[in-house]
Coordinates of C-alpha atoms and ligand atoms in Angstrom, one line a residue:
X1 CA -9.4 -2.5 35.5
X2 CA -10.6 1.1 34.6
X3 CA -11.3 1.6 30.9
X4 CA -8.6 2.9 28.7
X5 CA -9.4 6.5 27.7
X6 CA -9.5 7.8 24.2
X7 CA -9.7 11.1 22.7
X8 CA -11.0 11.8 19.2
X9 CA -10.1 14.4 17.0
X10 CA -12.8 15.0 14.2
X11 CA -16.4 13.9 14.8
X12 CA -17.4 13.2 11.3
X13 CA -18.7 10.1 9.6
X14 CA -16.1 7.7 10.8
X15 CA -16.1 9.3 14.2
X16 CA -19.8 8.8 14.5
X17 CA -19.4 5.1 13.4
X18 CA -16.6 4.5 15.9
X19 CA -19.0 5.7 18.6
X20 CA -21.8 3.5 17.4
X21 CA -19.8 0.4 17.1
X22 CA -17.9 0.9 20.3
X23 CA -21.3 1.2 22.2
X24 CA -23.1 -1.5 20.5
X25 CA -20.3 -4.2 20.9
X26 CA -18.8 -3.0 24.1
X27 CA -19.1 -6.1 26.0
X28 CA -17.5 -8.3 23.2
X29 CA -14.8 -5.6 22.6
X30 CA -14.1 -5.5 26.4
X31 CA -13.8 -9.4 26.5
X32 CA -11.3 -9.3 23.6
X33 CA -9.2 -6.3 24.9
X34 CA -9.1 -7.2 28.6
X35 CA -10.6 -4.0 29.6
X36 CA -13.1 -1.5 28.5
X37 CA -12.4 1.3 25.8
X38 CA -14.0 4.6 26.2
X39 CA -14.0 7.7 24.1
X40 CA -14.1 10.4 26.8
X41 CA -13.2 13.5 24.9
X42 CA -13.9 14.8 21.5
X43 CA -12.4 17.8 19.5
X44 CA -14.2 19.2 16.5
X45 CA -14.8 22.8 15.4
X46 CA -18.5 22.0 15.1
X47 CA -19.0 21.4 18.8
X48 CA -22.8 20.9 18.4
X49 CA -22.4 18.2 15.9
X50 CA -19.7 16.6 17.9
X51 CA -21.9 16.5 21.0
X52 CA -24.7 15.0 19.0
X53 CA -22.3 12.2 17.9
X54 CA -20.6 11.7 21.3
X55 CA -23.8 11.8 23.5
X56 CA -24.1 12.9 27.0
X57 CA -21.1 12.4 29.3
X58 CA -18.5 12.9 26.7
X59 CA -16.5 16.1 27.0
X60 CA -16.6 18.1 23.7
X61 CA -14.2 20.9 22.8
X62 CA -13.2 22.8 19.8
X63 CA -9.5 22.8 20.7
X64 CA -7.8 19.6 19.7
X65 CA -4.8 20.4 21.9
X66 CA -7.0 20.3 25.0
X67 CA -7.6 16.6 24.1
X68 CA -3.8 16.0 23.6
X69 CA -3.0 17.9 26.8
X70 CA -5.5 15.7 28.8
X71 CA -3.2 13.4 31.0
X72 CA -6.1 10.9 31.4
X73 CA -6.2 10.3 27.7
X74 CA -4.0 7.2 26.6
X75 CA -4.8 7.2 22.9
X76 CA -5.7 9.8 20.3
X77 CA -7.7 9.0 17.2
X78 CA -7.0 11.3 14.4
X79 CA -9.8 11.6 11.9
X80 CA -9.3 15.2 10.6
X81 CA -7.5 14.1 7.3
X82 CA -5.0 15.8 5.2
X83 CA -1.5 16.7 5.7
X84 CA -1.7 20.1 7.3
X85 CA -3.0 20.5 10.8
X86 CA -3.3 16.7 11.1
X87 CA 0.5 16.4 10.9
X88 CA 1.0 19.0 13.6
X89 CA -1.5 17.3 15.9
X90 CA -0.2 13.7 15.5
X91 CA 3.3 14.8 16.2
X92 CA 2.1 16.8 19.2
X93 CA 0.1 13.8 20.4
X94 CA 3.2 11.6 20.1
X95 CA 5.4 14.1 21.9
X96 CA 2.7 14.0 24.6
X97 CA 3.2 10.2 24.9
X98 CA -0.1 9.4 23.5
X99 CA -0.5 6.3 21.2
X100 CA -2.2 7.5 17.8
X101 CA -4.9 5.7 15.8
X102 CA -5.4 7.2 12.4
X103 CA -7.2 6.7 9.2
X104 CA -5.2 9.3 7.4
X105 CA -3.4 7.6 4.3
X106 CA -2.2 10.9 2.8
X107 CA -0.4 12.0 6.0
X108 CA 1.4 8.7 6.5
X109 CA 2.2 8.2 2.8
X110 CA 3.9 11.6 2.7
X111 CA 5.2 12.1 6.2
X112 CA 5.2 8.6 7.5
X113 CA 9.1 8.4 8.0
X114 CA 9.1 11.5 10.3
X115 CA 5.9 10.2 12.1
X116 CA 7.1 6.7 12.7
X117 CA 10.5 7.8 13.9
X118 CA 8.9 10.2 16.4
X119 CA 6.7 7.4 17.7
X120 CA 9.5 5.0 17.9
X121 CA 11.7 7.5 19.8
X122 CA 8.7 8.1 22.3
X123 CA 8.0 4.5 22.6
X124 CA 4.3 5.0 21.4
X125 CA 2.3 3.2 18.7
X126 CA 0.9 4.8 15.6
X127 CA -1.8 2.4 14.1
X128 CA -3.3 2.9 10.8
X129 CA -5.5 -0.1 9.9
X130 CA -8.2 2.1 8.7
X131 CA -5.8 4.1 6.4
X132 CA -5.9 1.4 3.7
X133 CA -9.0 -0.3 2.2
X134 CA -11.3 0.7 5.1
X135 CA -12.7 -2.2 6.9
X136 CA -10.5 -4.9 5.2
X137 CA -7.8 -5.9 7.8
X138 CA -5.1 -5.8 5.0
X139 CA -2.5 -4.0 7.3
X140 CA -2.8 -6.7 9.9
X141 CA -2.7 -9.4 7.2
X142 CA 0.4 -8.0 5.6
X143 CA 2.2 -7.2 8.9
X144 CA 1.3 -10.2 11.0
X145 CA -0.7 -12.9 9.1
X146 CA 1.7 -13.1 6.2
X147 CA 4.9 -12.4 8.2
X148 CA 6.5 -15.8 7.2
X149 CA 6.3 -14.9 3.5
X150 CA 8.6 -13.2 1.2
X151 CA 5.9 -11.0 -0.5
X152 CA 6.2 -11.0 -4.3
X153 CA 3.6 -8.6 -5.3
X154 CA 0.3 -6.9 -4.2
X155 CA -2.4 -5.6 -6.5
X156 CA -5.4 -3.8 -5.2
X157 CA -8.6 -2.1 -6.0
X158 CA -8.2 0.3 -3.2
X159 CA -10.4 3.3 -4.2
X160 CA -14.2 2.7 -4.1
X161 CA -15.1 5.8 -5.8
X162 CA -13.1 5.0 -9.1
X163 CA -14.2 1.4 -9.0
X164 CA -17.8 2.5 -8.7
X165 CA -17.3 4.9 -11.7
X166 CA -15.6 2.1 -13.8
X167 CA -18.4 -0.4 -13.0
X168 CA -21.1 2.1 -14.1
X169 CA -19.1 2.8 -17.3
X170 CA -19.1 -0.8 -18.2
X171 CA -22.6 -1.6 -17.1
X172 CA -24.1 1.3 -18.8
X173 CA -21.7 1.9 -21.7
X174 CA -21.4 5.6 -20.5
X175 CA -18.2 7.9 -20.6
X176 CA -16.3 8.9 -17.6
X177 CA -17.6 12.4 -17.4
X178 CA -21.2 11.4 -17.4
X179 CA -20.7 8.8 -14.7
X180 CA -18.7 11.1 -12.5
X181 CA -21.6 13.6 -12.4
X182 CA -24.0 10.9 -11.6
X183 CA -21.5 9.5 -8.7
X184 CA -21.3 13.0 -7.4
X185 CA -25.2 13.5 -7.4
X186 CA -25.6 10.0 -5.5
X187 CA -22.9 11.1 -3.0
X188 CA -20.5 8.3 -4.0
X189 CA -17.9 10.8 -5.3
X190 CA -16.8 14.0 -3.3
X191 CA -17.6 17.4 -4.7
X192 CA -13.9 17.7 -5.4
X193 CA -13.1 14.2 -6.5
X194 CA -9.5 14.9 -7.6
X195 CA -7.5 12.7 -5.3
X196 CA -9.8 9.8 -6.1
X197 CA -10.2 10.1 -9.9
X198 CA -6.5 11.0 -10.4
X199 CA -5.3 8.0 -8.5
X200 CA -3.6 9.9 -5.6
X201 CA -5.8 8.3 -2.9
X202 CA -5.0 4.9 -4.2
X203 CA -1.3 5.8 -4.3
X204 CA -1.2 6.7 -0.8
X205 CA -2.7 3.3 0.1
X206 CA -0.3 1.5 -2.3
X207 CA 2.7 3.5 -0.7
X208 CA 1.8 2.2 2.7
X209 CA 1.2 -1.4 1.5
X210 CA 4.7 -1.2 -0.4
X211 CA 6.6 -0.4 2.8
X212 CA 5.0 -3.0 4.9
X213 CA 5.5 -5.7 2.2
X214 CA 9.1 -5.0 1.3
X215 CA 10.4 -3.3 4.5
X216 CA 11.4 0.0 2.8
X217 CA 10.6 3.5 4.0
X218 CA 7.3 5.2 2.8
X219 CA 8.1 7.0 -0.5
X220 CA 5.0 8.4 -2.0
X221 CA 7.1 10.7 -4.2
X222 CA 8.4 7.7 -6.1
X223 CA 5.0 6.4 -6.9
X224 CA 3.8 6.5 -10.5
X225 CA 0.3 7.8 -10.4
X226 CA -2.3 7.8 -13.3
X227 CA -6.0 8.0 -12.7
X228 CA -9.1 7.2 -14.8
X229 CA -10.0 10.5 -16.4
X230 CA -8.7 9.5 -19.8
X231 CA -10.6 6.3 -20.0
X232 CA -13.4 6.0 -22.6
X233 CA -16.4 3.7 -22.8
X234 CA -14.8 2.3 -26.1
X235 CA -11.8 1.1 -24.3
X236 CA -13.9 -0.8 -21.7
X237 CA -15.9 -2.3 -24.4
X238 CA -13.0 -3.5 -26.5
X239 CA -11.3 -4.9 -23.3
X240 CA -14.4 -6.9 -22.6
X241 CA -14.3 -8.3 -26.2
X242 CA -10.8 -9.5 -25.6
X243 CA -11.7 -11.1 -22.3
X244 CA -10.5 -8.3 -19.9
X245 CA -12.0 -5.7 -17.4
X246 CA -10.4 -2.4 -16.8
X247 CA -9.7 -1.6 -13.0
X248 CA -7.7 1.1 -11.3
X249 CA -5.1 -1.0 -9.6
X250 CA -2.5 0.0 -7.0
X251 CA 0.5 -2.3 -7.6
X252 CA 3.6 -2.9 -5.8
X253 CA 6.1 -5.7 -6.9
X254 CA 9.4 -7.1 -6.1
X255 CA 11.7 -7.4 -9.1
X256 CA 15.3 -8.2 -9.6
X257 CA 16.0 -4.6 -10.4
X258 CA 14.0 -3.0 -7.5
X259 CA 10.5 -2.2 -6.3
X260 CA 7.6 -1.2 -8.5
X261 CA 5.1 1.1 -7.0
X262 CA 2.4 2.2 -9.4
X263 CA -1.3 3.2 -9.7
X264 CA -2.9 3.2 -13.2
X265 CA -5.9 1.6 -15.0
X266 CA -5.1 -1.9 -15.9
X267 CA -6.7 -4.6 -18.0
X268 CA -7.3 -7.7 -15.8
X269 CA -8.3 -11.0 -17.2
X270 CA -12.1 -11.3 -16.7
X271 CA -11.7 -14.6 -15.0
X272 CA -9.7 -13.3 -12.1
X273 CA -11.8 -12.8 -8.9
X274 CA -10.5 -9.1 -8.5
X275 CA -11.8 -8.4 -12.1
X276 CA -15.3 -9.2 -10.7
X277 CA -15.1 -6.7 -7.8
X278 CA -17.8 -4.2 -8.7
X279 CA -19.2 -0.8 -7.3
X280 CA -17.6 0.8 -4.4
X281 CA -16.1 -2.4 -3.0
X282 CA -12.3 -2.8 -2.5
X283 CA -10.1 -6.0 -2.8
X284 CA -6.4 -6.6 -2.5
X285 CA -4.5 -9.6 -3.9
X286 CA -1.2 -10.6 -2.2
X287 CA 1.2 -12.9 -3.5
X288 CA 3.7 -14.5 -1.0
X289 CA 6.1 -17.2 -1.7
X290 CA 4.9 -19.6 1.0
X291 CA 1.1 -18.9 0.9
X292 CA 0.6 -18.4 -2.7
X293 CA -2.2 -16.0 -3.7
X294 CA -4.6 -14.5 -1.1
X295 CA -7.4 -12.3 -1.7
X296 CA -9.0 -9.8 0.7
X297 CA -12.4 -8.2 -0.1
X298 CA -14.6 -5.8 1.5
X299 CA -15.9 -2.2 2.1
X300 CA -13.1 0.3 1.7
X301 CA -14.9 3.2 3.1
X302 CA -18.0 4.2 5.0
X303 CA -18.9 5.0 8.7
X304 CA -18.9 1.5 10.4
X305 CA -16.6 -0.4 8.0
X306 CA -13.9 2.2 8.6
X307 CA -14.7 2.3 12.4
X308 CA -14.3 -1.4 12.4
X309 CA -10.7 -0.8 11.5
X310 CA -10.3 2.0 13.9
X311 CA -11.4 -0.1 16.9
X312 CA -9.3 -3.0 15.9
X313 CA -6.4 -0.6 16.4
X314 CA -7.8 0.6 19.8
X315 CA -8.0 -3.0 20.9
X316 CA -4.4 -3.9 19.7
X317 CA -3.1 -0.8 21.5
X318 CA -5.1 -1.7 24.7
X319 CA -3.4 -5.1 24.6
X320 CA 0.0 -4.1 23.8
X321 CA 0.6 -0.7 25.4
X322 CA 2.1 -2.2 28.5
X323 CA 4.4 -4.4 26.5
X324 CA 8.2 -3.4 25.9
X325 CA 8.2 -1.2 22.8
X326 CA 10.9 -3.3 21.3
X327 CA 8.7 -6.4 21.6
X328 CA 5.5 -4.8 19.8
X329 CA 4.8 -5.3 16.1
X330 CA 7.0 -2.7 14.3
X331 CA 5.0 0.0 12.5
X332 CA 6.1 -1.0 9.1
X333 CA 6.4 -4.9 9.8
X334 CA 10.2 -4.9 9.7
X335 CA 12.3 -3.7 12.7
X336 CA 13.3 -0.1 12.2
X337 CA 17.0 -1.1 12.1
X338 CA 16.4 -3.8 9.6
X339 CA 14.7 -1.8 6.9
X340 CA 16.0 -2.3 3.4
X341 CA 17.3 0.3 0.9
X342 CA 15.7 -1.5 -2.2
X343 CA 14.9 1.3 -4.5
X344 CA 11.5 2.1 -6.1
X345 CA 12.0 1.9 -9.9
X346 CA 11.2 4.7 -12.2
X347 CA 8.1 4.0 -14.4
X348 CA 10.4 3.9 -17.4
X349 CA 12.0 0.7 -16.1
X350 CA 8.7 -1.2 -15.3
X351 CA 8.0 -4.3 -17.3
X352 CA 4.5 -5.0 -18.2
X353 CA 2.2 -5.7 -21.2
X354 CA 0.0 -3.3 -23.0
X355 CA -3.4 -2.6 -24.5
X356 CA -3.2 0.0 -27.4
X357 CA -6.0 1.7 -29.3
X358 CA -5.1 3.4 -32.4
X359 CA -7.6 5.5 -34.6
X360 CA -6.2 4.8 -38.0
X361 CA -7.0 5.5 -41.6
X362 CA -8.3 2.4 -43.1
X363 CA -5.7 2.1 -45.9
X364 CA -3.4 -0.5 -47.3
X365 CA -0.1 -0.8 -45.3
X366 CA -1.3 1.0 -42.1
X367 CA -1.2 -2.3 -40.0
X368 CA 2.3 -3.3 -41.4
X369 CA 3.6 0.2 -40.4
X370 CA 2.4 0.0 -36.9
X371 CA 3.5 -3.6 -36.3
X372 CA 6.7 -2.9 -37.9
X373 CA 7.5 -0.2 -35.3
X374 CA 6.8 -2.7 -32.5
X375 CA 8.9 -5.4 -34.1
X376 CA 11.9 -3.1 -34.6
X377 CA 11.8 -2.3 -30.8
X378 CA 11.5 -6.0 -30.0
X379 CA 8.0 -5.7 -28.7
X380 CA 5.9 -8.8 -29.4
X381 CA 2.2 -8.7 -30.2
X382 CA -0.1 -11.0 -28.3
X383 CA -3.5 -10.2 -30.2
X384 CA -5.0 -7.8 -32.7
X385 CA -8.5 -6.7 -33.0
X386 CA -9.6 -4.5 -35.9
X387 CA -13.1 -3.0 -35.8
X388 CA -15.2 -2.5 -39.1
X389 CA -14.2 0.8 -40.8
X390 CA -16.5 3.6 -40.2
X391 CA -17.3 5.9 -43.2
X392 CA -16.0 9.5 -42.6
X393 CA -19.0 11.6 -43.4
X394 CA -18.9 13.0 -46.9
X395 CA -15.4 12.1 -47.7
X396 CA -15.6 8.5 -48.8
X397 CA -12.5 7.7 -46.9
X398 CA -12.7 5.4 -43.9
X399 CA -11.0 5.1 -40.6
X400 CA -11.1 2.4 -37.9
X401 CA -9.9 1.4 -34.3
X402 CA -6.9 -1.0 -34.2
X403 CA -6.6 -2.6 -30.9
X404 CA -3.3 -4.3 -30.0
X405 CA -2.3 -6.4 -27.0
X406 CA 1.3 -6.9 -26.4
X407 CA 3.5 -9.3 -24.4
X408 CA 5.7 -7.8 -21.7
X409 CA 8.1 -5.2 -22.5
X410 CA 10.1 -2.3 -20.7
X411 CA 7.9 0.9 -20.4
X412 CA 10.8 3.0 -22.0
X413 CA 10.6 0.7 -25.2
X414 CA 6.8 1.2 -25.3
X415 CA 7.2 5.0 -24.9
X416 CA 9.6 5.0 -27.9
X417 CA 7.1 2.9 -30.0
X418 CA 4.2 5.1 -29.1
X419 CA 6.1 8.2 -30.1
X420 CA 6.9 6.7 -33.6
X421 CA 3.4 5.3 -34.1
X422 CA 1.8 8.7 -33.2
X423 CA 4.0 10.4 -35.8
X424 CA 2.6 8.3 -38.5
X425 CA 0.1 10.4 -40.8
X426 CA -2.3 7.5 -40.8
X427 CA -2.6 7.5 -37.0
X428 CA -5.4 10.0 -36.6
X429 CA -5.8 10.7 -32.9
X430 CA -3.9 10.3 -29.7
X431 CA -3.2 6.7 -29.0
X432 CA -4.7 5.2 -25.8
X433 CA -2.3 3.1 -23.8
X434 CA -3.5 0.9 -21.0
X435 CA -1.2 -1.4 -19.1
X436 CA -2.3 -5.0 -18.7
X437 CA -1.7 -7.2 -15.7
X438 CA -2.3 -11.0 -15.8
X439 CA -2.1 -11.3 -12.1
X440 CA -1.3 -15.0 -12.5
Ligands
HSE1 N1 -12.3 8.1 -1.1 C1 -11.9 6.8 -0.9 C2 -12.6 5.8 -1.8 C3 -12.2 6.4 0.6 O1 -13.3 6.3 -2.6 O2 -12.4 4.6 -1.7 C4 -11.2 6.9 1.5 O3 -9.9 6.7 1.2

């Protein structure tokens, strides 16, 4: 049978990895897919770079629409990124009857409902293994491997840049800004790292996992998103003293009241495997009712790890594209007519436990006032750590860090407690609040 023909939009780092892996492993891939897979056409504004990536014999153009219009192309790989032209081109490819493979988490998290509906109407596949956790086959695991389970929760380190920064902060005792500059110098962080450090990239990925886990539409606008820019080396050190590591987690959880979907720094017990995932690596923990806890670990970015996911999708489509569309694996794991209307909870309704750091005057009664506020709101304390008081130069007065770990409470109650504690004249600086996940 003649090879299935693929058109590539965007010949950057992942495109180049896709060519390399397809060429290197072509015999094995063909034995698995049942026929060859060939990228025969590439679109990139930098045609010289694209030709260098694609090599001889591959048609290169600056016009992405020429790829979509080519009747010989069966599958279009979108590696442009972003919500702009990528959205238009993906919808045009679907309208032209092409299957689409994309690594574009931002596009699917924001416009997934429109894109999956268009693909279903046209009977084509939109595959996106590379969009979440790079080379880790987490979409396949959630959508197929764990299909027997009622998924209870997912927690993942799904942004390598921020995990690298947090690892360096912990290892070297440095503050966020210093490590970010170093990460940019080494090429681990983008020149504009906003999406990574503000948690947006992780929230895009968590949104996709949330939909697949619980069978609800993609709803990035409902995700709570908090990045790592406010974290200090002191919090990482105190967390360590209490037996925890701080990780940026993407969390989605089924509760009696609805679905939680949130990204924020979290204290994780140091003994959990995921707490020991360091550097730019990614890891996802999934809890299912039948299987229990499962862990998926690997490279979440990079040329060939991401290409590994792109090519897995190409092989899936090669095997499945002749199947009746109704008998394929649904885009979001659940049949489109069996999606649930479970709602995503506002952050104020989320129940979790907390790490609090208060810079306080070291005077009689301060601790009593703080704990009194928590007690009045029904918030139970799990542990308290008070550092030795530091002399404030020249004044003879002293101040100290008071660290409090709480048991679970509703976020709205914690917000009320924080407001009252912050208003105390003996609380001398903005209170740091970091959520804590036991992941038991
Ligand atoms: N920038 C992402 C990360 C990889 O640092 O993990 C692509 O989503």
